[in-house]
mmCIF file of C-alpha atoms in Angstrom:
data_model
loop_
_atom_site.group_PDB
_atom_site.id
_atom_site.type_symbol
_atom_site.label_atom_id
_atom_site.label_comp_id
_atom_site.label_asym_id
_atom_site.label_seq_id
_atom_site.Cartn_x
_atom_site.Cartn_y
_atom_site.Cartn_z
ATOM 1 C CA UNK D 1 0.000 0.000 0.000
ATOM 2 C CA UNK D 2 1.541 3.593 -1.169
ATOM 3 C CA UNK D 3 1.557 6.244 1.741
ATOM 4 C CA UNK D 4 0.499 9.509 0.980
ATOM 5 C CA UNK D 5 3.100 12.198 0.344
ATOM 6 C CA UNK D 6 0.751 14.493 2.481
ATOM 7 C CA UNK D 7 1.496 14.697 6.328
ATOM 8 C CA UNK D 8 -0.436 16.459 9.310
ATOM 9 C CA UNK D 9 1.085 20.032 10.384
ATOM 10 C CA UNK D 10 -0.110 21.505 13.589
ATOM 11 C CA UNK D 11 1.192 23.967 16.176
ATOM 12 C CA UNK D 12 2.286 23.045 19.170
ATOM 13 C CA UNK D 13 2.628 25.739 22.017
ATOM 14 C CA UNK D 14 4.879 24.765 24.182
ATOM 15 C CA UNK D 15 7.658 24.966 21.437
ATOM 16 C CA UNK D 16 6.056 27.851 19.733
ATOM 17 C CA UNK D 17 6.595 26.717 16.134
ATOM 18 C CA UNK D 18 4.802 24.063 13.582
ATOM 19 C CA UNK D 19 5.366 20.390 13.720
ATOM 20 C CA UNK D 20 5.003 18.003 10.516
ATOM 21 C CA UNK D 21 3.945 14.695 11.920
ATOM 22 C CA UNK D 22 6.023 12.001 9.600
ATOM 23 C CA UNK D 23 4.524 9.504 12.110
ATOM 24 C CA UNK D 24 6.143 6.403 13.855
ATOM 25 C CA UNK D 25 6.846 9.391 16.901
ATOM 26 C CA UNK D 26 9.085 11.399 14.585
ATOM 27 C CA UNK D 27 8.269 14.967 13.914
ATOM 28 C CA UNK D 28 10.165 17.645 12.172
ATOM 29 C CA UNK D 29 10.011 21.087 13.924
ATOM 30 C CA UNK D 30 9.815 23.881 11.012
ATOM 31 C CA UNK D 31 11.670 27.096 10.764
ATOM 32 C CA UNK D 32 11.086 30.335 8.989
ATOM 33 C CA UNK D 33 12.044 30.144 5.599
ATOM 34 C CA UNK D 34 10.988 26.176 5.277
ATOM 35 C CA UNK D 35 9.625 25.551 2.220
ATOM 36 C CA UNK D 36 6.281 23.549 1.452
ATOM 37 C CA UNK D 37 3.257 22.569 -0.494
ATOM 38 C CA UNK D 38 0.056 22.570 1.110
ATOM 39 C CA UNK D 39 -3.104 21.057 0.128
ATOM 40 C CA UNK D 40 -5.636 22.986 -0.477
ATOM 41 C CA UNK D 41 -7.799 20.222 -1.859
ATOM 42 C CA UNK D 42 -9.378 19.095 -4.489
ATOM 43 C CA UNK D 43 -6.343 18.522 -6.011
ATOM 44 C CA UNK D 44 -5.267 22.254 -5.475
ATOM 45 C CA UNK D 45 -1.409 22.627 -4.068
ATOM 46 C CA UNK D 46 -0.075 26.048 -3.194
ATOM 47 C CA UNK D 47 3.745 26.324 -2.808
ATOM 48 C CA UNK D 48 5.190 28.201 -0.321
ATOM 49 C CA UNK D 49 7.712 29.813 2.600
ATOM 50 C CA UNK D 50 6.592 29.493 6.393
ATOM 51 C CA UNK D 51 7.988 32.769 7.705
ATOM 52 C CA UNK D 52 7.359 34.589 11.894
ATOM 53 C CA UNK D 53 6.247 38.394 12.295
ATOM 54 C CA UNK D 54 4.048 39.279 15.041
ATOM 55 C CA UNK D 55 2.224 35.543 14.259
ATOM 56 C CA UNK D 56 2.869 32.774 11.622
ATOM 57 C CA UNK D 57 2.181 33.248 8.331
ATOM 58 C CA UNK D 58 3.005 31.624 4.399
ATOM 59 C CA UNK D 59 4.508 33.694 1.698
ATOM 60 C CA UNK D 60 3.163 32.213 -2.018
ATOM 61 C CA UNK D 61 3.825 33.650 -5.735
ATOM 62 C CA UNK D 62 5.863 35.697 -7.227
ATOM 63 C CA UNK D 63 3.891 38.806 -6.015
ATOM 64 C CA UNK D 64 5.118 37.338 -2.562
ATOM 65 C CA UNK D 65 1.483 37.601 -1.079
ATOM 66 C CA UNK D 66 1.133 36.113 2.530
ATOM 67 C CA UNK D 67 -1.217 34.178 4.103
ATOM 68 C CA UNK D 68 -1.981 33.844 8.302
ATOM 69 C CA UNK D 69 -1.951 30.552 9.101
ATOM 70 C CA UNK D 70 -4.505 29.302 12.303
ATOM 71 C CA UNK D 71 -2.722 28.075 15.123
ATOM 72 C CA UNK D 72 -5.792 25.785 16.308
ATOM 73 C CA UNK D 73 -5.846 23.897 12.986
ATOM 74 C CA UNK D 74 -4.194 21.511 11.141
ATOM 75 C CA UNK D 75 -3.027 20.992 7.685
ATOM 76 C CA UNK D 76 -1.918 19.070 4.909
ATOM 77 C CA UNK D 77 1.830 19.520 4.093
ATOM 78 C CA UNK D 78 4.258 17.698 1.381
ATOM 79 C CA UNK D 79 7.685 18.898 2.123
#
């Protein structure tokens, strides 16, 4: 059976950054400037750069737009 190339990200508070769950108990902490695709669904994928201001946020296209990401929810991330 094929995994799928998308895993869980979530926040987790006490280390104040975002987790990518690759299961078996490994995670992989990100940093700013990390790049990713995330699933937006429907077969919809939006690259981008996970960067820290005053909160977390993505940075996608070449216009550089950004993008607040939601600290109580989780997404789907291909790294």
């Amino acid at each position: 059976m094929k995994s799928s190339r998308w895993k869980s990200m979530y926040f987790d508070e006490k280390l104040d950054c975002w987790i990518v769950d690759w299961g078996n108990q490994r995670d992989y902490k990100l940093g700013c400037g990390e790049c990713f695709n995330l699933n937006l669904g429907y077969g919809k994928v939006l690259s981008c750069r996970l960067e820290l201001g005053r909160d977390w946020y993505i940075i996608t296209g070449s216009h550089e737009v950004q993008f607040y990401l939601k600290q109580n929810e989780t997404y789907e991330v291909d790294l």
